[in-house]
Short mmCIF file of C-alpha atoms in Angstrom, two decimals:
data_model
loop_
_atom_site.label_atom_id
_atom_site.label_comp_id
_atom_site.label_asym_id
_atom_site.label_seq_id
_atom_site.Cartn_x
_atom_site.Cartn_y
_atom_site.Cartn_z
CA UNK I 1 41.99 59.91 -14.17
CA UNK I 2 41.49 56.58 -12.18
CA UNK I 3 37.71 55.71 -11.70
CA UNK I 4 36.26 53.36 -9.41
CA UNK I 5 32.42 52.19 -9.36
CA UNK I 6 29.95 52.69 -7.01
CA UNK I 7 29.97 49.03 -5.53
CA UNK I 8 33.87 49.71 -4.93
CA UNK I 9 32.88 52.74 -3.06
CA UNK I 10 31.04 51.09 -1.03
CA UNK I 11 33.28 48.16 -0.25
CA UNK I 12 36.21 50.96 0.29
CA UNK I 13 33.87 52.73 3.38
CA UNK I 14 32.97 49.84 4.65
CA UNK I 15 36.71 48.57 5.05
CA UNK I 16 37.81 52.36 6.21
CA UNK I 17 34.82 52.60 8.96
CA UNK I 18 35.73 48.92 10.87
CA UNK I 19 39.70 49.77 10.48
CA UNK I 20 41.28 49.38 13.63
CA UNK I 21 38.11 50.31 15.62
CA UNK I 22 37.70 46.50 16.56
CA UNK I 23 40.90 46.28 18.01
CA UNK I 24 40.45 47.87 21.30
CA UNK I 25 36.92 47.62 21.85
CA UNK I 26 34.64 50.08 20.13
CA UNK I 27 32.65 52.06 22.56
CA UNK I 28 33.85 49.59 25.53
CA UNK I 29 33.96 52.05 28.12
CA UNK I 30 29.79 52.17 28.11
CA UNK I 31 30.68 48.49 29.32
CA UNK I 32 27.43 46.54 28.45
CA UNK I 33 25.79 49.41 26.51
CA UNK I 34 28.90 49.57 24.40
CA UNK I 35 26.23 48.28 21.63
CA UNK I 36 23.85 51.16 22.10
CA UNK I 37 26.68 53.90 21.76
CA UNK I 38 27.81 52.12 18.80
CA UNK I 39 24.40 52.44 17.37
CA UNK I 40 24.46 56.26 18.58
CA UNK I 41 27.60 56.97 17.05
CA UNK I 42 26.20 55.54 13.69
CA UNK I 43 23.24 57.40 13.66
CA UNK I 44 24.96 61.16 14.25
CA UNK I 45 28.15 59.94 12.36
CA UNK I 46 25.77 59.53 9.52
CA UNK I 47 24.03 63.27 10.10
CA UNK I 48 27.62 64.45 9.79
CA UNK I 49 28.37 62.03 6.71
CA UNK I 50 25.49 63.98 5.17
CA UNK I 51 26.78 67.49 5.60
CA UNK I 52 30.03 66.27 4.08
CA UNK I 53 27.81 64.70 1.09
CA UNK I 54 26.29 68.04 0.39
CA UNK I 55 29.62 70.08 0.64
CA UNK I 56 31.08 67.76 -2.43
CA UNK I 57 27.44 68.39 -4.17
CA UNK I 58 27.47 71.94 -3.31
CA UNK I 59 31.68 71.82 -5.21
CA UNK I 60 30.99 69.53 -7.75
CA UNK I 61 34.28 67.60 -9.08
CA UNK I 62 36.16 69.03 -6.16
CA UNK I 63 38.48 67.00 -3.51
CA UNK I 64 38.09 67.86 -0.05
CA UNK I 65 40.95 70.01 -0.23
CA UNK I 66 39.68 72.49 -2.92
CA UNK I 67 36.65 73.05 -1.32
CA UNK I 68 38.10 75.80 0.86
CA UNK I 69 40.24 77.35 -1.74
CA UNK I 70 36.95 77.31 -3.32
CA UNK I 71 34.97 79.00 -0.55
CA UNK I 72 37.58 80.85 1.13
CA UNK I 73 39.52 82.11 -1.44
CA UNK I 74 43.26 81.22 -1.86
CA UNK I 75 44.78 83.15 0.99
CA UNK I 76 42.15 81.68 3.05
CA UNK I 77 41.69 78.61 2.27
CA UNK I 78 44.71 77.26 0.77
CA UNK I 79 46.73 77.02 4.34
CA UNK I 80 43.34 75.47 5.94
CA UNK I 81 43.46 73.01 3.20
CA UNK I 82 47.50 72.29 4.40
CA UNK I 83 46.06 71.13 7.60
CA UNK I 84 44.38 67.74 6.12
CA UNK I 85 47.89 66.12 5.07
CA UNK I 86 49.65 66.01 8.02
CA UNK I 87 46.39 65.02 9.45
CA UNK I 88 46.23 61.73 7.13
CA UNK I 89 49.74 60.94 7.71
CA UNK I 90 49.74 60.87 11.67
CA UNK I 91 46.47 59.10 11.41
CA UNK I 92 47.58 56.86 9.56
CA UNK I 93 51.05 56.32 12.27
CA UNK I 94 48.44 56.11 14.84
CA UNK I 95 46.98 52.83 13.23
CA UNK I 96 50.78 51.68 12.69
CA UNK I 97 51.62 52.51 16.09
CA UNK I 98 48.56 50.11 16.68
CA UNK I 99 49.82 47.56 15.09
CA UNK I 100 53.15 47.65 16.19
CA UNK I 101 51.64 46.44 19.68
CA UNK I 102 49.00 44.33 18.31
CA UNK I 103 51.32 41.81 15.75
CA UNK I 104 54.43 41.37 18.45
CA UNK I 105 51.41 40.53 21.30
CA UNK I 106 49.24 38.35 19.60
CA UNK I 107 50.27 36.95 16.38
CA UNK I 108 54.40 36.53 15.67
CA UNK I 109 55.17 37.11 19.89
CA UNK I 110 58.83 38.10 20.27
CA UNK I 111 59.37 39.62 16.39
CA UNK I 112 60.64 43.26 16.13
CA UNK I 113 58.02 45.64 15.72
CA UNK I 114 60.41 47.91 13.21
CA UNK I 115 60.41 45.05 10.85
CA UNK I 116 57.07 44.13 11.15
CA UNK I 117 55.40 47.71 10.40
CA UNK I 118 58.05 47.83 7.53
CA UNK I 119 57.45 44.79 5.85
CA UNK I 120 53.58 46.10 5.79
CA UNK I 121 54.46 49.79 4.44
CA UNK I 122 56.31 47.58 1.32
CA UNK I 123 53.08 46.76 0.37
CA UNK I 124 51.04 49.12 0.82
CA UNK I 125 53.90 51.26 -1.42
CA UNK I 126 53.06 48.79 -4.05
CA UNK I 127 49.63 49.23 -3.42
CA UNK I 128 49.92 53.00 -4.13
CA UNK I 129 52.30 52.94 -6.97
CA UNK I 130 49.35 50.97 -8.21
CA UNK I 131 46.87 53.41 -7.74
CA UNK I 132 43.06 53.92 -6.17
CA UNK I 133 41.34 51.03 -8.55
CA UNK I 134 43.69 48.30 -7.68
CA UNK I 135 43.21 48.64 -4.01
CA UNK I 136 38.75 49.07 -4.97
CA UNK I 137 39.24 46.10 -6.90
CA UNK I 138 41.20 44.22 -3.86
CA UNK I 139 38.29 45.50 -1.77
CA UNK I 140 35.11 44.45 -3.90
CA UNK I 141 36.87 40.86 -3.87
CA UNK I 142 37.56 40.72 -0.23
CA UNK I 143 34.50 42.00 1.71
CA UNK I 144 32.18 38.90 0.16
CA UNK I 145 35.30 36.66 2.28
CA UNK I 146 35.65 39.36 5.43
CA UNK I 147 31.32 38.73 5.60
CA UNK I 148 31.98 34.98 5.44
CA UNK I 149 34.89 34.79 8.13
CA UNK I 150 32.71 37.21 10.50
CA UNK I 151 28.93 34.71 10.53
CA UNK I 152 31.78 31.71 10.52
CA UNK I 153 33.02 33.32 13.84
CA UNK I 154 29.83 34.20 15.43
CA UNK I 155 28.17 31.07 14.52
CA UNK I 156 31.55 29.40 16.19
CA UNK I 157 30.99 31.13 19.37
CA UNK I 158 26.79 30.12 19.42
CA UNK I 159 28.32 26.58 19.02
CA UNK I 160 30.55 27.02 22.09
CA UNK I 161 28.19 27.37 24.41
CA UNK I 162 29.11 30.41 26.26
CA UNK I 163 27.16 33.38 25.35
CA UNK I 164 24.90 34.49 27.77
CA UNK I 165 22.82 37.48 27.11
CA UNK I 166 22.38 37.71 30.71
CA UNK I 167 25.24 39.98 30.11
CA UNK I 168 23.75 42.59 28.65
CA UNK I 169 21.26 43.39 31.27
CA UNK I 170 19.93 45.35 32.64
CA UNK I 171 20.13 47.57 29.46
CA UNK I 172 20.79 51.42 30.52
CA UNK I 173 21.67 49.82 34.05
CA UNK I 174 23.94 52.73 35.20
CA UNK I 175 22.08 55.52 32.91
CA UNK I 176 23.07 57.51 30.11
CA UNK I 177 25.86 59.13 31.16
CA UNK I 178 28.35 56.17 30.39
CA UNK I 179 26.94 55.63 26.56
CA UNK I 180 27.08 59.30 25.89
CA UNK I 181 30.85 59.70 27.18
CA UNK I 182 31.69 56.76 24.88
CA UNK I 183 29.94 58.47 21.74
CA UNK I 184 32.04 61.80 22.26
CA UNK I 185 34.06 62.54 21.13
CA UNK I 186 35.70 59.08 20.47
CA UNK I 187 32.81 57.07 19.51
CA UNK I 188 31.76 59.93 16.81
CA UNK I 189 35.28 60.30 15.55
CA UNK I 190 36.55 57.06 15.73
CA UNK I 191 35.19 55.59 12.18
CA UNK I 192 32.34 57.66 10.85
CA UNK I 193 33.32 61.39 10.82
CA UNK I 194 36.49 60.38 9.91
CA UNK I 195 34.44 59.23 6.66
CA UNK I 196 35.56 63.04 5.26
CA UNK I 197 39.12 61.85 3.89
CA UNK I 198 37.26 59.67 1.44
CA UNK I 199 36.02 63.15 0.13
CA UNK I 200 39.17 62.90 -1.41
CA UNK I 201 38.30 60.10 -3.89
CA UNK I 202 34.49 60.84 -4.03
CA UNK I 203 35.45 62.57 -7.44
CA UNK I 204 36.44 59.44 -8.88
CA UNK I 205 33.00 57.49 -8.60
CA UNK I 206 32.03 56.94 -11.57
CA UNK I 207 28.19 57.65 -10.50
CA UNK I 208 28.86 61.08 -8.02
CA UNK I 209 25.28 61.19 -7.97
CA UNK I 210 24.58 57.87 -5.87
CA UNK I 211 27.93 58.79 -3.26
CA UNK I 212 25.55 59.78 -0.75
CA UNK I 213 23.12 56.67 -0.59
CA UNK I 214 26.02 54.55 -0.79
CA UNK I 215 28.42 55.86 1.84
CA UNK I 216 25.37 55.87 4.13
CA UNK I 217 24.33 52.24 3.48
CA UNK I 218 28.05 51.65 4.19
CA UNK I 219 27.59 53.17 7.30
CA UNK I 220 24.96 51.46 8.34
CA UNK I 221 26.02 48.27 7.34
CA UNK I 222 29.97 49.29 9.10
CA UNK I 223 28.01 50.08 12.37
CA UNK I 224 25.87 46.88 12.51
CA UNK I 225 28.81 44.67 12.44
CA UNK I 226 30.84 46.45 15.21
CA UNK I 227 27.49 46.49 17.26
CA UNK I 228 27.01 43.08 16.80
CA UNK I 229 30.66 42.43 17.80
CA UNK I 230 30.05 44.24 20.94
CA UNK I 231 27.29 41.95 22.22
CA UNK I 232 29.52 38.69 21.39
CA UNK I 233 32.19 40.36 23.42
CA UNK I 234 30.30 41.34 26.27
CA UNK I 235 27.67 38.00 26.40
CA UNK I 236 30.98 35.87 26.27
CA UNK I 237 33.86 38.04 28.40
CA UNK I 238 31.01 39.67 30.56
CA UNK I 239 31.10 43.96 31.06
CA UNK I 240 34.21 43.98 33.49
CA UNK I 241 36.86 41.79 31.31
CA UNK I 242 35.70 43.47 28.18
CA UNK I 243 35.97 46.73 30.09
CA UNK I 244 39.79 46.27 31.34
CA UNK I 245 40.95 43.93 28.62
CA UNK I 246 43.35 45.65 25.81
CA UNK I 247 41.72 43.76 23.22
CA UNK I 248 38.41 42.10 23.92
CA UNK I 249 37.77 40.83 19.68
CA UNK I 250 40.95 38.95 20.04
CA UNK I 251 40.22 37.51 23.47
CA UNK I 252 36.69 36.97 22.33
CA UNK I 253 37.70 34.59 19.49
CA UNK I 254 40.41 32.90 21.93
CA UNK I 255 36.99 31.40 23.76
CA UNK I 256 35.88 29.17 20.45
CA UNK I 257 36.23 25.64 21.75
CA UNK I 258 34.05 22.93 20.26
CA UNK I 259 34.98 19.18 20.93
CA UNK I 260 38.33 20.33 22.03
CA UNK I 261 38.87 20.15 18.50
CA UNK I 262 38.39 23.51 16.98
CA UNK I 263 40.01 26.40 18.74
CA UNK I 264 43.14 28.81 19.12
CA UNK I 265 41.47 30.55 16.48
CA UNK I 266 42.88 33.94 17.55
CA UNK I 267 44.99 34.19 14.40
CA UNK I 268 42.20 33.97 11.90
CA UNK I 269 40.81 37.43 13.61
CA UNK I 270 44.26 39.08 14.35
CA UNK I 271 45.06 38.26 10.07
CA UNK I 272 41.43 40.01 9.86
CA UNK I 273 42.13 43.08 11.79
CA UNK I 274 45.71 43.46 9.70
CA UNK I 275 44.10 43.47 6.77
CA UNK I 276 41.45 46.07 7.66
CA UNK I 277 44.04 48.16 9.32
CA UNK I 278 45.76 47.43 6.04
CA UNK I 279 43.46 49.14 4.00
CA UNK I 280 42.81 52.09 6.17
CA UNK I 281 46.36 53.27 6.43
CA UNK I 282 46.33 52.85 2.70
CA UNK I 283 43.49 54.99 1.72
CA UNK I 284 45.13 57.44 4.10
CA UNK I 285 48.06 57.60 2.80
CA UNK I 286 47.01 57.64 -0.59
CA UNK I 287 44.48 61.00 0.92
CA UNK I 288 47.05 62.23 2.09
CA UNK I 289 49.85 61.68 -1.11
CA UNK I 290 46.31 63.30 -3.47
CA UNK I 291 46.12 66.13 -1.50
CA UNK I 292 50.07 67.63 -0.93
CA UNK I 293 49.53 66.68 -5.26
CA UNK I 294 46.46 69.14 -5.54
CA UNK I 295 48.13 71.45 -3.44
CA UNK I 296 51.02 71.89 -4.99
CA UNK I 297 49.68 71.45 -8.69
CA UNK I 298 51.83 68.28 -9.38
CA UNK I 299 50.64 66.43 -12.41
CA UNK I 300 52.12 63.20 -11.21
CA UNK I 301 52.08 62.19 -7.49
CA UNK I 302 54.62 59.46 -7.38
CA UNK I 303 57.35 60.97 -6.44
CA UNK I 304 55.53 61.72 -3.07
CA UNK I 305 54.57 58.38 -2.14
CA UNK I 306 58.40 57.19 -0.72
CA UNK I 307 58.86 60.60 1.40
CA UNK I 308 55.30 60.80 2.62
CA UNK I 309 55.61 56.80 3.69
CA UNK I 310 58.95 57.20 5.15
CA UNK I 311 57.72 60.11 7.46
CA UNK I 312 54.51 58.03 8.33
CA UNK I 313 56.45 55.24 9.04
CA UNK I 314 58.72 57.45 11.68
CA UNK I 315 55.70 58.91 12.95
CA UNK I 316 54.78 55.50 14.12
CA UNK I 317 57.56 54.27 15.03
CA UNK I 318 58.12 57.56 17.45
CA UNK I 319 54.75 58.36 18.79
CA UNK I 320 54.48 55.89 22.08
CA UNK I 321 56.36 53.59 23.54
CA UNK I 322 53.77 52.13 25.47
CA UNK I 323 50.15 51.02 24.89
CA UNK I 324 49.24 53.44 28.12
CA UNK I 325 51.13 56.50 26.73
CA UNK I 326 49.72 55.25 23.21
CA UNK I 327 45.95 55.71 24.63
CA UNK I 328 46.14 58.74 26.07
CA UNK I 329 47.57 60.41 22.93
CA UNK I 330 44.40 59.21 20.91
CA UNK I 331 42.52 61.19 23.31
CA UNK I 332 44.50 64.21 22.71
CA UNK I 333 44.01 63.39 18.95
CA UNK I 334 40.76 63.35 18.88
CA UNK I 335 40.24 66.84 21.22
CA UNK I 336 42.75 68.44 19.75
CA UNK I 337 42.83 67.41 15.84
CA UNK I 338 39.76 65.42 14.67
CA UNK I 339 37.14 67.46 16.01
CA UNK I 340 38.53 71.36 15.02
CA UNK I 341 38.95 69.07 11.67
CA UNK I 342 36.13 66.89 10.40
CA UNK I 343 33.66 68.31 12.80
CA UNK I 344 34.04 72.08 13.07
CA UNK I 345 35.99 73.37 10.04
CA UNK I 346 33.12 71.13 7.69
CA UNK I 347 30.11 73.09 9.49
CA UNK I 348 31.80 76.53 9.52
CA UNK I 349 32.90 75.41 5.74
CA UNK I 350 28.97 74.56 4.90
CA UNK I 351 27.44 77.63 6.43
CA UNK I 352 30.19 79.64 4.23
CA UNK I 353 29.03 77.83 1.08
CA UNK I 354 25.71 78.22 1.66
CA UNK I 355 25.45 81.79 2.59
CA UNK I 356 27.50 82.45 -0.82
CA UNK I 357 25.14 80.31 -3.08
CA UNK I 358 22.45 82.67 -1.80
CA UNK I 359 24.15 85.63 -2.40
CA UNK I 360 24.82 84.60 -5.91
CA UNK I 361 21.01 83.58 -6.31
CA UNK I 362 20.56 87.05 -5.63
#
């Protein structure tokens, strides 16, 4: 059994919580208190992150898919458990769809998206015909640079001379009721309850006893750069242009200009959101590849990688075939899929559990 350590855990979450979340604007529609219902969506993603921490202590050595089998029984739980797949795998298009818009519009302009999205399913094939440690290890190495890169770019910005915190005022301008319609559902959803897939490989730490501090430092630590991230974009672009732009990280790092030397920088951060995206749809994947394997008692789960890739990889191509149309689906996602799935089915799940360790106590 692969096993990855606890510092690898916690450079996977961080990776999987940023993502794609960056790309659009995280929490933009609270416009200059997108900040605050980042921070808000941290602090009840990680009340949810918790529940999930003490289902997998409450099923020790379990994946998130035998927990109902576990709870529900078989007939139960076993075709509740079939739900989580499919849920990976279109998740998983939905960041490829993503990306199909973001490469051809901001870094290679006029190449074909098909190729593009292909070309990056290649590796991430290679990546899981190579297993859970060599992406950890890939991570541990990278997040020291991805740290570097982000102070380099906010430091850039300070340097240009155009952030004005004037921006950001007044704070709570136009009440709560903007901040709280950008933490739900999407704000909740959109990085830290989705934290549950990674239930899946919580059984490979080699220290299960530290998951939970760890995935909640992670948090923390996810949150606090995508907050930060949203005060650069709305001191520099102001509420209305980071509001109605598509993506306001990219246009934020198109304003570095020092000396009229050092600038166009926009392909540092698009190379930075690919490779986060990168390793999302990879630990997805691979969720989704470790759970059809559990399900259907395979010893070996290479043989699923190509089909459940291929069908990913149609997904994505199939889903939208505009950026508008591409939107409005995530909404329907999230209503529809995420919450019944990471929200609901985990509390309904840990009031099961609990009510049967009681029983047995007695």
């Amino acid at each position: 059994m692969e096993r990855i350590s606890i510092f690898q855990l916690f450079t996977i979450t961080v990776f999987f919580q940023i993502g794609t979340t960056v790309i659009f604007g995280f929490s933009s529609s609270a416009g200059r208190d997108a900040w605050l219902a980042t921070l808000i969506s941290m602090i009840i993603g990680m009340i949810i992150i918790l529940l999930y921490t003490f289902l997998m202590k409450m099923n020790p050595g379990l994946t998130l898919v035998e927990w109902f089998p576990a709870q529900f029984g078989r007939w139960v739980g076993i075709p509740i458990a079939w739900l989580y797949p499919p849920l990976y795998m279109y998740g998983s298009g939905r960041i490829l769809a993503d990306l199909k818009v973001l490469i051809p519009t901001t870094l290679l302009p006029g190449s074909p998206p098909w190729f593009l999205i292909l070309a990056l399913l290649i590796v991430i094939v290679y990546c899981l015909f190579s297993g859970i440690e060599v992406l950890a290890r890939f991570t541990e190495y990278l997040l020291p640079v991805l740290f570097v890169l982000l102070i380099i770019e906010v430091i850039l910005l300070f340097s240009s001379g155009i952030v004005d915190f004037k921006n950001v005022q007044p704070i709570l301008g136009k009440g709560w009721g903007k901040v709280w319609q950008a933490v739900w559902p999407v704000g909740i959803t959109q990085s830290f309850a989705e934290t549950l897939i990674l239930a899946m490989i919580w059984p490979a730490v080699k220290k299960t006893e530290k998951v939970k501090k760890t995935t909640l430092l992670a948090t923390l630590l996810a949150g606090l750069i995508i907050s930060v991230f949203n005060i650069m974009e709305i001191t520099v672009l102001g509420e209305d242009i980071t509001q109605r732009t598509t993506y306001p990280l990219y246009l934020l790092i198109k304003q570095i200009s020092i000396a009229d030397f050092l600038e166009n920088l926009d392909a540092l951060i698009s190379l930075n959101m690919i490779i986060t995206a990168y390793i999302k749809v990879t630990i997805m994947l691979f969720a989704a590849i470790r759970s059809i394997q559990l399900l259907l008692n395979m010893e070996d789960n290479r043989p699923l990688i190509l089909p459940v890739t291929a069908i990913t990889y149609l997904m994505s191509m199939t889903m939208s075939t505009n950026i508008v149309e591409h939107l409005y689906a995530d909404i329907i996602f999230r209503y529809y899929l995420l919450i019944p799935l990471i929200i609901i089915l985990p509390v309904v799940l840990f009031i099961v559990t609990l009510i049967r360790k009681r029983g047995l106590k007695y």
